[in-house]
Coordinates of N, CA and C in Angstrom, one line a residue:
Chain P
X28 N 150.1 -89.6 -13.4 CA 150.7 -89.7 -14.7 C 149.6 -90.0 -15.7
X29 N 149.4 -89.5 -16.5 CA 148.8 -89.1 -17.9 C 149.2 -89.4 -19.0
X30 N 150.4 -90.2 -19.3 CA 151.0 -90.5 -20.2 C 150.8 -91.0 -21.5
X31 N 150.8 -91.2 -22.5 CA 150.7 -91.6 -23.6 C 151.5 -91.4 -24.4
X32 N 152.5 -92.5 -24.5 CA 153.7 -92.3 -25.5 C 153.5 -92.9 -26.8
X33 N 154.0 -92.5 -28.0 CA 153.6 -92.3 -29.1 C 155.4 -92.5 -29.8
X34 N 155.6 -93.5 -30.6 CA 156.9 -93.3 -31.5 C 156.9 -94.3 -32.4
X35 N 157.3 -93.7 -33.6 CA 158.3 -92.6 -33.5 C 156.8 -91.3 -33.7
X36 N 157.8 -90.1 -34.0 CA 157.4 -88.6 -33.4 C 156.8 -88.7 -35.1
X37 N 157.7 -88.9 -36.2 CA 157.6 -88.4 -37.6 C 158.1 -90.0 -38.2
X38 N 157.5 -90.1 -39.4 CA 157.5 -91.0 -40.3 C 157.8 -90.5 -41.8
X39 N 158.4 -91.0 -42.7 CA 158.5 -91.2 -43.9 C 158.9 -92.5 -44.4
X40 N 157.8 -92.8 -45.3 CA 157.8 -94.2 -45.6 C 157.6 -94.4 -47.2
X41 N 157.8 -95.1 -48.3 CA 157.7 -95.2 -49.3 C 156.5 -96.4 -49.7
X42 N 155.8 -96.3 -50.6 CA 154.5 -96.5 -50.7 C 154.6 -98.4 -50.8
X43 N 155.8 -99.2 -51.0 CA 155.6 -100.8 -50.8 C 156.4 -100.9 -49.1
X44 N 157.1 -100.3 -48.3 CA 157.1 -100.4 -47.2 C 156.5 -100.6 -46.2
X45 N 157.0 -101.1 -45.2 CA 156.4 -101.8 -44.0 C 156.8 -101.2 -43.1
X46 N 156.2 -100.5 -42.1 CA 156.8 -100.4 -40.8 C 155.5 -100.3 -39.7
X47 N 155.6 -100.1 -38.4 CA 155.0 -100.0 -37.6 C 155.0 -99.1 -36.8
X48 N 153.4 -98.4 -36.1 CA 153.6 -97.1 -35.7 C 153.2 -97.7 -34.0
X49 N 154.1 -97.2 -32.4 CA 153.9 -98.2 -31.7 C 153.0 -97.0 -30.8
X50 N 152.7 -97.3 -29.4 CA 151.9 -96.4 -28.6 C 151.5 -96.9 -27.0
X51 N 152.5 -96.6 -25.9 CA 152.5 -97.2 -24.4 C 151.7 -96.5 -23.8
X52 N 151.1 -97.1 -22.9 CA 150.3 -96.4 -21.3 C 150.8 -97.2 -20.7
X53 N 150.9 -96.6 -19.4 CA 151.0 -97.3 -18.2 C 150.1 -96.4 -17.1
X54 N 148.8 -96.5 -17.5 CA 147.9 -95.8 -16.4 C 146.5 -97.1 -16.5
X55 N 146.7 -98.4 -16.9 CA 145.8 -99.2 -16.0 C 144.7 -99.3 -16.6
X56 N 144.6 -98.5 -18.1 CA 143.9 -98.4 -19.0 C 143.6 -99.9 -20.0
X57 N 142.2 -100.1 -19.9 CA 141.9 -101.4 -20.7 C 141.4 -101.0 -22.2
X58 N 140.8 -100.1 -22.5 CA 140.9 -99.5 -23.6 C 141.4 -98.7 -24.5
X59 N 141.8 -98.6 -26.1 CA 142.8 -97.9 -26.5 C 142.4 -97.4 -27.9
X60 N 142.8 -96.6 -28.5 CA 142.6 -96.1 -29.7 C 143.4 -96.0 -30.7
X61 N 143.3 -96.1 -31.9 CA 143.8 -95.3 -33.2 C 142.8 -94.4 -34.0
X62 N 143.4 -93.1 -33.8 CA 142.7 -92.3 -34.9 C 143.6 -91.8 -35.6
X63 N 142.6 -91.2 -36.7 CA 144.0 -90.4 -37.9 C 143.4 -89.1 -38.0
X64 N 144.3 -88.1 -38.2 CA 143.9 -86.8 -38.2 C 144.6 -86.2 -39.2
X65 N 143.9 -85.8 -40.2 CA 144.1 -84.7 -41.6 C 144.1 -83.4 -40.9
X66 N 144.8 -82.3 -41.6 CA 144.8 -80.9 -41.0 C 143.7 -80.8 -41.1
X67 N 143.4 -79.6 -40.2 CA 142.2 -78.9 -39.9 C 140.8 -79.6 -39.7
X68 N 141.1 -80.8 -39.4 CA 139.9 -81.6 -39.4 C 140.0 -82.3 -37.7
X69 N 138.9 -83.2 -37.3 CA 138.9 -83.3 -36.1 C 139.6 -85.2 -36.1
X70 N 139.9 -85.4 -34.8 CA 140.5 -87.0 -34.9 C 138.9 -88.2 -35.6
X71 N 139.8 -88.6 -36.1 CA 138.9 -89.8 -37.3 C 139.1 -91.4 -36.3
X72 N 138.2 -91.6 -36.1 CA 138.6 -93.2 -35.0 C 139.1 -94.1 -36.2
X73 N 139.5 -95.2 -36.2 CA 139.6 -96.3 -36.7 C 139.7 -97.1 -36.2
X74 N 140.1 -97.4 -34.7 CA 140.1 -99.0 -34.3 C 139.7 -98.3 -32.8
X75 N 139.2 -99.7 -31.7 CA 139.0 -99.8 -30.4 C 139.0 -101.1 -29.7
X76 N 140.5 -101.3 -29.0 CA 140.5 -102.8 -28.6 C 140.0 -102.1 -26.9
X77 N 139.5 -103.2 -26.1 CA 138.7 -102.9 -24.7 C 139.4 -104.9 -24.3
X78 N 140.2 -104.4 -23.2 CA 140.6 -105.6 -22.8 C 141.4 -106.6 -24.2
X79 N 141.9 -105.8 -24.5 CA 143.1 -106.1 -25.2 C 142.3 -107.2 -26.6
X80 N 141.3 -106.9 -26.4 CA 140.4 -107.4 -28.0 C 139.9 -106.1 -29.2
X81 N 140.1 -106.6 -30.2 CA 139.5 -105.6 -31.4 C 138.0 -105.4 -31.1
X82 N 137.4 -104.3 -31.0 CA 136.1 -104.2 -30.3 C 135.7 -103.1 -31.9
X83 N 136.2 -102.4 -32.4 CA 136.1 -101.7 -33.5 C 136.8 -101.9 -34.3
X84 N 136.3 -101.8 -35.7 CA 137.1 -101.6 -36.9 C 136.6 -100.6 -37.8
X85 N 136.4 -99.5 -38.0 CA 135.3 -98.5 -38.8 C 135.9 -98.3 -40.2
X86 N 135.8 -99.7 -40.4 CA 135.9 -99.8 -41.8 C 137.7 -99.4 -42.2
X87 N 138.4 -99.5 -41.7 CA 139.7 -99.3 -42.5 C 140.2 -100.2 -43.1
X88 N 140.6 -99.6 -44.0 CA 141.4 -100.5 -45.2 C 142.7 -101.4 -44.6
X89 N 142.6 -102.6 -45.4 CA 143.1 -103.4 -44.9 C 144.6 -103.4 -44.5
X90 N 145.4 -102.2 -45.4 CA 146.9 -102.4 -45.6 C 146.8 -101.6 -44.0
X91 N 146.2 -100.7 -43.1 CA 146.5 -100.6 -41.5 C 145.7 -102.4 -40.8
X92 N 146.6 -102.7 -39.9 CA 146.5 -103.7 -39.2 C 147.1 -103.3 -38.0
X93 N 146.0 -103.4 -37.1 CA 146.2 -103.5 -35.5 C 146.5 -104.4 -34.9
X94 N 147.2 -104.1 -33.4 CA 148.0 -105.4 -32.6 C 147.6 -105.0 -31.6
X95 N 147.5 -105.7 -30.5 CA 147.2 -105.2 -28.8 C 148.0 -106.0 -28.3
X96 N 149.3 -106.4 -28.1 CA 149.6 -107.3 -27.5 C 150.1 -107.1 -26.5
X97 N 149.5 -106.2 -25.2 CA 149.3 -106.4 -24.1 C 148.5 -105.4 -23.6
X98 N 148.2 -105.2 -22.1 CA 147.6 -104.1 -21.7 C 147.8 -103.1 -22.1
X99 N 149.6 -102.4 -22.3 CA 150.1 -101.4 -22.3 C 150.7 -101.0 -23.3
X100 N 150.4 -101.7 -24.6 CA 151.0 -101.5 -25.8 C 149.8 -101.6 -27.0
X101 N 149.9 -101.0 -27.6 CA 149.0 -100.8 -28.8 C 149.8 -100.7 -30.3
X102 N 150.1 -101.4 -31.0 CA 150.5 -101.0 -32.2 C 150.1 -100.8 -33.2
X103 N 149.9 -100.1 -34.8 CA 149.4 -100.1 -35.6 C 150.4 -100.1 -37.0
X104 N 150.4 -101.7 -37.5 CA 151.0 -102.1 -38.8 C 151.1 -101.4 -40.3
X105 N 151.9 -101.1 -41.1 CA 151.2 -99.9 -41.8 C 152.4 -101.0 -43.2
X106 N 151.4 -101.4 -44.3 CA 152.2 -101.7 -45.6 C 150.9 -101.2 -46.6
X107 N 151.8 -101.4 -47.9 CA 151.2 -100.6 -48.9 C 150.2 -99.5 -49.0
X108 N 150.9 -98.6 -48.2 CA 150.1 -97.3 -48.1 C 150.2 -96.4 -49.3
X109 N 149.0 -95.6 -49.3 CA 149.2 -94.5 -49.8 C 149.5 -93.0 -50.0
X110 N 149.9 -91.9 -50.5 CA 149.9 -91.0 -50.1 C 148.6 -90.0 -49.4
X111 N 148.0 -90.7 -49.6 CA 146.3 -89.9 -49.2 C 146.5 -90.1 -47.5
X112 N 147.2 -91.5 -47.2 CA 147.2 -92.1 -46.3 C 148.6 -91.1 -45.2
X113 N 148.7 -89.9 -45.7 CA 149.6 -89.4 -45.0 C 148.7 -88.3 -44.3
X114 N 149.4 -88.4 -42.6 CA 148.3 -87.8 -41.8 C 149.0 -87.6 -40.3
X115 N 148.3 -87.1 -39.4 CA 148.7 -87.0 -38.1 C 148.1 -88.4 -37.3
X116 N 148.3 -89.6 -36.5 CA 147.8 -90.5 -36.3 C 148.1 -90.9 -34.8
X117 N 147.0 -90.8 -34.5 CA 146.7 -90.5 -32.8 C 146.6 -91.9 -31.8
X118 N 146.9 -92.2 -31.1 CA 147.1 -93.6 -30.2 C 146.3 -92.8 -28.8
X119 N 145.4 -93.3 -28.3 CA 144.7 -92.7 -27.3 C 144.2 -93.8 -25.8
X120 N 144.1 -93.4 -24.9 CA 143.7 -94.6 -23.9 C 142.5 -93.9 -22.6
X121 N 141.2 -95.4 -22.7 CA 141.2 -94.6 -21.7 C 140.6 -95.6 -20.5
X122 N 139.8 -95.3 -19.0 CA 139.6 -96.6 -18.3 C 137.8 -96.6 -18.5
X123 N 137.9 -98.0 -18.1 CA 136.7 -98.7 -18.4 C 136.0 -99.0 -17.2
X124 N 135.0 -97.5 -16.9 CA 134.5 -97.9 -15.9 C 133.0 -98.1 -16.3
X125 N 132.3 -99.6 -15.6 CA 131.1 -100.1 -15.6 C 130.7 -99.8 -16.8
X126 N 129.4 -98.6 -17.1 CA 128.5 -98.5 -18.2 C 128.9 -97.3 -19.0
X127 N 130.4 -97.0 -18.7 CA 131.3 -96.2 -19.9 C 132.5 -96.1 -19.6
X128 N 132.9 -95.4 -20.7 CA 134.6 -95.4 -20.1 C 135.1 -93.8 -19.8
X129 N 136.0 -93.5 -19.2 CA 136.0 -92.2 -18.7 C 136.7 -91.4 -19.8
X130 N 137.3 -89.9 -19.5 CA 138.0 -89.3 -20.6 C 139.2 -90.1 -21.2
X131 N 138.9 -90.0 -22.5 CA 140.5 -90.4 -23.3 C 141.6 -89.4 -23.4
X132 N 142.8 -90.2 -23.2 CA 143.9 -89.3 -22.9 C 144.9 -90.0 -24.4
X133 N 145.1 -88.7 -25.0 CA 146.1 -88.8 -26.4 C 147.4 -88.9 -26.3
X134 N 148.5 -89.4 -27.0 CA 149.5 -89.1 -27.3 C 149.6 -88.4 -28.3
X135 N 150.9 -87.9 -28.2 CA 151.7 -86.6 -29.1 C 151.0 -86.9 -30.6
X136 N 151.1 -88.3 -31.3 CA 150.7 -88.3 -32.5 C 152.2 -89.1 -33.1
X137 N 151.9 -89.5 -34.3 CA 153.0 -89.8 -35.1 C 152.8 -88.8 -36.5
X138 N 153.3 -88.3 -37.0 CA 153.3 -87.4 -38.3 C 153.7 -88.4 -39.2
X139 N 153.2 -89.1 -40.1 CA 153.0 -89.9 -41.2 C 153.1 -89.5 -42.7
X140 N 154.1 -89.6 -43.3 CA 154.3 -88.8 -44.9 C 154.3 -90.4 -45.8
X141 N 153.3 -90.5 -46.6 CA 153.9 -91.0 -47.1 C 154.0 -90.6 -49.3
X142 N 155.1 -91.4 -49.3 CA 155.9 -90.9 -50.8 C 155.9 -92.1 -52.1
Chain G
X22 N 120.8 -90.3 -35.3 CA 122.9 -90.8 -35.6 C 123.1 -89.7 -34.2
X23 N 124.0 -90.2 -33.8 CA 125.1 -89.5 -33.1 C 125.8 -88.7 -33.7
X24 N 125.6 -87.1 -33.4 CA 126.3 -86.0 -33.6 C 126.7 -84.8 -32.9
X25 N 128.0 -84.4 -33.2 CA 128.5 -83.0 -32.4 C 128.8 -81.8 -33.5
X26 N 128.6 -81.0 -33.0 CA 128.8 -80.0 -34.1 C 129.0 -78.6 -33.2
X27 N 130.6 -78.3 -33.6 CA 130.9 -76.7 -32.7 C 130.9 -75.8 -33.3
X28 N 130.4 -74.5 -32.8 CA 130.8 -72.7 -33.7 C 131.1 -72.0 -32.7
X29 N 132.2 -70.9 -32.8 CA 132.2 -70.6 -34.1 C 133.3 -71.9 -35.0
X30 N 133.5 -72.0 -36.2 CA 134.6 -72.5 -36.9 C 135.9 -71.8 -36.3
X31 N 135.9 -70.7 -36.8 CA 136.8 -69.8 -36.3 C 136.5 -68.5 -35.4
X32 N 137.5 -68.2 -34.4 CA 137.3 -66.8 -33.9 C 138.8 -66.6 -33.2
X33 N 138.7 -64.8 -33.4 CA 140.0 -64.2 -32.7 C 139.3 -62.9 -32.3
X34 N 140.3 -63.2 -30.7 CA 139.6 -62.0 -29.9 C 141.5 -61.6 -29.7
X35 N 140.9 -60.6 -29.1 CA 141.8 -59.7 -28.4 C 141.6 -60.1 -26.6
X36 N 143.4 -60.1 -26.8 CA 143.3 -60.4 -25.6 C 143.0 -59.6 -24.3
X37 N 142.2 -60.4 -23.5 CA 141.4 -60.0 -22.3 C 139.7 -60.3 -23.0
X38 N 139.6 -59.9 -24.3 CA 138.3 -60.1 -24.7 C 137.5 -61.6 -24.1
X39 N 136.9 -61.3 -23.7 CA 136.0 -62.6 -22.8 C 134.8 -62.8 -23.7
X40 N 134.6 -64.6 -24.5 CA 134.2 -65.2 -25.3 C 133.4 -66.5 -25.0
X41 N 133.0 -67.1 -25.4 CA 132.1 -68.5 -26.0 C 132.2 -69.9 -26.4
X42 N 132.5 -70.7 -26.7 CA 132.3 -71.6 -27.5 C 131.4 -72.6 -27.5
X43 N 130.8 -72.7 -28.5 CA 129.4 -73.7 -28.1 C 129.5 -75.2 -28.9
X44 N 129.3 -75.9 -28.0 CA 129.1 -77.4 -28.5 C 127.8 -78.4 -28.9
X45 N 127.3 -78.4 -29.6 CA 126.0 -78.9 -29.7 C 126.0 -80.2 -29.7
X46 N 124.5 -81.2 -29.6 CA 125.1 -82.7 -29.2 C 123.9 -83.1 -29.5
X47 N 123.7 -84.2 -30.4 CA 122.8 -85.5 -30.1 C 123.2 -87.1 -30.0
X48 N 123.1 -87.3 -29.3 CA 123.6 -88.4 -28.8 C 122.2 -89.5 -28.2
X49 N 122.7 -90.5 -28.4 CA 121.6 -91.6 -27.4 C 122.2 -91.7 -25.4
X50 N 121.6 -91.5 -25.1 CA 122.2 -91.3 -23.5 C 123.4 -90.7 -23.1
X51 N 123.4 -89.7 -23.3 CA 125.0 -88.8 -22.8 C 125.8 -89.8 -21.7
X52 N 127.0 -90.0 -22.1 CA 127.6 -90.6 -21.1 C 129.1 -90.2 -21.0
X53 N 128.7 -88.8 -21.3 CA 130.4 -87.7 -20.5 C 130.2 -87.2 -21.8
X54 N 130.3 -85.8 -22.1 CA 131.4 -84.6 -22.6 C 132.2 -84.4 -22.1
X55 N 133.3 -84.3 -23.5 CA 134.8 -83.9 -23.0 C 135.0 -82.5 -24.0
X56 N 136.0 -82.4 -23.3 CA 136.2 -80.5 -24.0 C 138.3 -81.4 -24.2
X57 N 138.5 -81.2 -25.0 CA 139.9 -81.1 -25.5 C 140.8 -79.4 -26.1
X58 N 141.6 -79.7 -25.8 CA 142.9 -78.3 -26.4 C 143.5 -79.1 -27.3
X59 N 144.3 -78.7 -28.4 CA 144.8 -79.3 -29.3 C 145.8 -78.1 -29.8
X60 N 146.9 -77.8 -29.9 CA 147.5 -77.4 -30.3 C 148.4 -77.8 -31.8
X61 N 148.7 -77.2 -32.7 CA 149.1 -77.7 -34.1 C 150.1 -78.4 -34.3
X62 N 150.0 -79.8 -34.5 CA 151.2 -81.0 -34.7 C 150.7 -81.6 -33.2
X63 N 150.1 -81.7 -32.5 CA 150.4 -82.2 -31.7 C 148.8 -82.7 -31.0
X64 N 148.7 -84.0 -30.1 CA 147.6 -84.2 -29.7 C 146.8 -83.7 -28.7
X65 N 145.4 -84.3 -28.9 CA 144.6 -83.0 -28.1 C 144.5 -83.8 -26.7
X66 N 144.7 -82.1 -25.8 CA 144.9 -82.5 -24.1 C 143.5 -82.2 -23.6
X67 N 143.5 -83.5 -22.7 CA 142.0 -83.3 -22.3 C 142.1 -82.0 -20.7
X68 N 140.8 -81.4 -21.4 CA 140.6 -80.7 -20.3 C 139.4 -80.7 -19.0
X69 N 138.2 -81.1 -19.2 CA 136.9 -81.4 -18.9 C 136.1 -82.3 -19.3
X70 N 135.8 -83.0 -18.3 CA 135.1 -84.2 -18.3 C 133.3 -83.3 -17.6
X71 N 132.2 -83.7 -17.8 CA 130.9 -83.6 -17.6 C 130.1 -84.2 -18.4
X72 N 129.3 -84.4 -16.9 CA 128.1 -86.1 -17.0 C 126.6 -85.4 -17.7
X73 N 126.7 -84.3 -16.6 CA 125.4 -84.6 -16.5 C 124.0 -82.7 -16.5
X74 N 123.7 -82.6 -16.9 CA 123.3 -81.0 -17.5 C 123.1 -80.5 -16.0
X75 N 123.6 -79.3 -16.0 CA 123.6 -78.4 -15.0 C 125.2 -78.5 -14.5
X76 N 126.0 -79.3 -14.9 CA 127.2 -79.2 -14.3 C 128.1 -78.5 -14.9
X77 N 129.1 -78.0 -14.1 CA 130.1 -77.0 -14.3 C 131.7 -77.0 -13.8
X78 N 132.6 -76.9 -14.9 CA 133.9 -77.3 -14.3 C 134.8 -75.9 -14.4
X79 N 135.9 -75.7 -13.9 CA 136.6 -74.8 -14.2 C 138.3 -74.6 -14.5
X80 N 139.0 -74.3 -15.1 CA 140.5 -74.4 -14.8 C 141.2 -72.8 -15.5
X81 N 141.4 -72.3 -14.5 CA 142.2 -71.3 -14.9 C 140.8 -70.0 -15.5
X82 N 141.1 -69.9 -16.5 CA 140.0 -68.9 -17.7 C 139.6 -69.7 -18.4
X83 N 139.1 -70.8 -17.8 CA 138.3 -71.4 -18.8 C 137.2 -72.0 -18.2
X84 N 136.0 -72.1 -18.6 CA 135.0 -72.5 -17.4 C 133.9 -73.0 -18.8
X85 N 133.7 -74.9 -17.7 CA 132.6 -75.9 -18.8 C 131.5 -75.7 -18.2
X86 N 130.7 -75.4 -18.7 CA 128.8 -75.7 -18.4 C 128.1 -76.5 -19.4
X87 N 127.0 -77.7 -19.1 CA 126.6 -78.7 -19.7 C 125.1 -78.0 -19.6
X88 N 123.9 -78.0 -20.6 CA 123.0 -78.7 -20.4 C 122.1 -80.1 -21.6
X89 N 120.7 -80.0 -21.8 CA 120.5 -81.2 -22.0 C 120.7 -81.3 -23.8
X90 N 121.2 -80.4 -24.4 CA 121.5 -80.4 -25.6 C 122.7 -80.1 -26.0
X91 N 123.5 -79.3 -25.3 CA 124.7 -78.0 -25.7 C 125.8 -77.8 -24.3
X92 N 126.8 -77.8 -24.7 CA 128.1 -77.6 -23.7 C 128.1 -75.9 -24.8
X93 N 129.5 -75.1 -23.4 CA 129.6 -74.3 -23.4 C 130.8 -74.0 -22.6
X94 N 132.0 -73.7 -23.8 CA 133.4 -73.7 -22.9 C 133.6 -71.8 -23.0
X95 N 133.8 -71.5 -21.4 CA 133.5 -69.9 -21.5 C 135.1 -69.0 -21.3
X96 N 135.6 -68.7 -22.2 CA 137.1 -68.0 -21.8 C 136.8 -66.2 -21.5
X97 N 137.2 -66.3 -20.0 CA 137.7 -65.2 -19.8 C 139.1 -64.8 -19.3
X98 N 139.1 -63.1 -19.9 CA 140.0 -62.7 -19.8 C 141.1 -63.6 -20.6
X99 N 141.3 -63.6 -21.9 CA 142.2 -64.7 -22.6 C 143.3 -64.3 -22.7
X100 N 144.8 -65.2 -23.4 CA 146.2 -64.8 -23.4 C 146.5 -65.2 -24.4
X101 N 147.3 -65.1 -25.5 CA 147.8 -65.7 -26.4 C 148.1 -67.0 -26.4
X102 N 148.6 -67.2 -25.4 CA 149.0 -68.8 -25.2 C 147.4 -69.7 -25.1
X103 N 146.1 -69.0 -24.9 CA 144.9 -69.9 -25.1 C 144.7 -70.1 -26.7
X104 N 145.7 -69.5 -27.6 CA 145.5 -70.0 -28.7 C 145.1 -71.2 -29.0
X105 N 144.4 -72.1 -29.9 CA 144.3 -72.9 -30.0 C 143.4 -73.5 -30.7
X106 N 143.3 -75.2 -30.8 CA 142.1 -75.3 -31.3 C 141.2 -75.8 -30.3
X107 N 140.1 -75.7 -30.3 CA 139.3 -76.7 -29.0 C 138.1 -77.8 -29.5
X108 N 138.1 -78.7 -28.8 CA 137.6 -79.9 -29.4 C 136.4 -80.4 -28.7
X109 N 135.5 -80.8 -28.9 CA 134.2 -81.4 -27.9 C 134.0 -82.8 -28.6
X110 N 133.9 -83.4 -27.6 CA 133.5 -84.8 -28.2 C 132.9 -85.1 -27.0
X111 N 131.7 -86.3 -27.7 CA 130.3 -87.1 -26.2 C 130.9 -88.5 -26.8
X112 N 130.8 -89.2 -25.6 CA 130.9 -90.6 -25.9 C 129.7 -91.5 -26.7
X113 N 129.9 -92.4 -27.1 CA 128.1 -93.1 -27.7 C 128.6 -94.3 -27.6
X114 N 127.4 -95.2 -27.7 CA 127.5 -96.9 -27.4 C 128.3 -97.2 -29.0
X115 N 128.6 -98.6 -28.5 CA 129.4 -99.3 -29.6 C 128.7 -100.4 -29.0
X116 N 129.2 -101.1 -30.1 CA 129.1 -102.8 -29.9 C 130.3 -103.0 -28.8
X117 N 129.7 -103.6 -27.3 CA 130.8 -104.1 -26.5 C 131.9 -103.1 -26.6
X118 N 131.5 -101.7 -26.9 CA 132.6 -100.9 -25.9 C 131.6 -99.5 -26.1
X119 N 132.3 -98.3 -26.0 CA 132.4 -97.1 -26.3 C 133.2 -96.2 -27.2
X120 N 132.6 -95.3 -27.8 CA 133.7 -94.5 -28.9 C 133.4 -93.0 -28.7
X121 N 134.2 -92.5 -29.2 CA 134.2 -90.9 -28.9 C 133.9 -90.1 -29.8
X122 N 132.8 -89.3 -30.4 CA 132.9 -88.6 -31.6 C 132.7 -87.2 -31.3
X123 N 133.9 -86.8 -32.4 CA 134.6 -85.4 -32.5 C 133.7 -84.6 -32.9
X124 N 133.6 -83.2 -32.5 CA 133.1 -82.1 -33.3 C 134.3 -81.4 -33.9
X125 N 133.7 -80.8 -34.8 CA 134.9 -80.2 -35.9 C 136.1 -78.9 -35.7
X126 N 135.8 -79.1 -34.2 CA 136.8 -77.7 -33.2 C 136.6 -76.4 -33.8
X127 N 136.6 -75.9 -33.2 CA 136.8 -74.3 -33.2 C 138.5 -73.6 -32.6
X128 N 138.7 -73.0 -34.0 CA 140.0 -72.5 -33.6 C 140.1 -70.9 -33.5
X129 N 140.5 -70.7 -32.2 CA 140.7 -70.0 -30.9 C 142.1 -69.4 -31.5
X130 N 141.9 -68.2 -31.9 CA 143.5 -66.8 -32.2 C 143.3 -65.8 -30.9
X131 N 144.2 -65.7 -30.2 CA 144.2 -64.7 -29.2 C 145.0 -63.6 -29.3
X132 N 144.7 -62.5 -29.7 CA 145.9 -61.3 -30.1 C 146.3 -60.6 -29.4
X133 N 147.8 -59.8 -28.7 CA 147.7 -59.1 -28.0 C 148.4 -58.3 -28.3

């Protein structure tokens, strides 16, 4: 199993709203990802927790805030967004072996609008 | 810096037409190319993992070869359904982990 579940599927949110975008493995994976992906462009990292710690931040703005709160769950917090901030937004996992980690495996994405 | 960079941007063959795609790479210590599929709305599916130059993977019509600069994902005989976009990314050091950086895909029209 290969899994990486991603929900919800689609988002519409209004620009003082709060919601959260969530993202499961269950393949034993200590590392995890959020990227954001604009059309036609390639996935954009923004965070990387490794053993359920924030290990990246590349610079994102502060209104995204990440959670790891467990092996198998990854979340990413989302208030006062903007509409620039509307995108395809990728939750990714992968294992951590010795002096790298192996291929990352994606979920579906969340489609992100915001208004 | 750590860089990937794929061409063509775009290409469309006709199907059966047998094609290319090249991945270029600078990186500090290679430590895995991955070749991804990505279809539109939706996330990219890994296809190929390679370590190390001279190695070579295969799945279906699609076949990876590495060496010390450049991957090369080779489609033969293609189908519409290889439409797509395709993705290369190399791993690079982080602080206390690893990260993955993308090259700008090449999107794959298959006509038939």
């Amino acid at each position: 199993d290969t899994e990486v579940t991603q929900t919800p599927k689609h988002l519409v949110m209004g620009m003082t709203n709060k919601k959260s975008l969530k993202c499961e493995q269950h393949m034993g994976h200590r590392a995890m990802y959020w990227y954001k992906q604009k059309a036609k462009k390639p996935p954009e990292l923004m965070f990387v927790y490794s053993y359920e710690k924030l290990s990246i931040n590349e610079s994102v703005p502060s209104r995204f805030s990440p959670e790891c709160p467990n092996s198998s769950l990854l979340n990413l917090h989302l208030h006062a967004l903007q509409p620039e901030d509307s995108a395809l937004y990728l939750c990714a996992s992968s294992r951590i072996v010795g002096s790298a980690n192996t291929e990352a495996f994606f979920g579906q994405g969340t489609r992100l609008t915001v208004v | 810096e750590d860089q990937v960079t794929q061409s063509p941007e775009a290409l469309r063959l006709q199907e059966g037409e047998s094609s290319s795609l090249n991945c270029s790479y600078t990186v500090s210590g290679l430590r895995g190319l991955f070749w991804y599929r990505q279809d539109p709305g939706k996330g990219p599916e890994f296809l190929f993992t390679l370590y190390s130059a001279g190695e070579e993977k295969e799945k279906e019509r699609l076949k990876a070869t590495l060496t010390k600069k450049e991957s090369f994902l080779h489609i033969t005989a293609p189908k519409p359904e290889d439409s797509a976009t395709y993705l290369c990314a190399v791993q690079a050091r982080a602080p206390g982990t690893y990260k993955y950086i993308f090259g700008t895909g090449t999107r794959l029209k298959v006509l038939a």
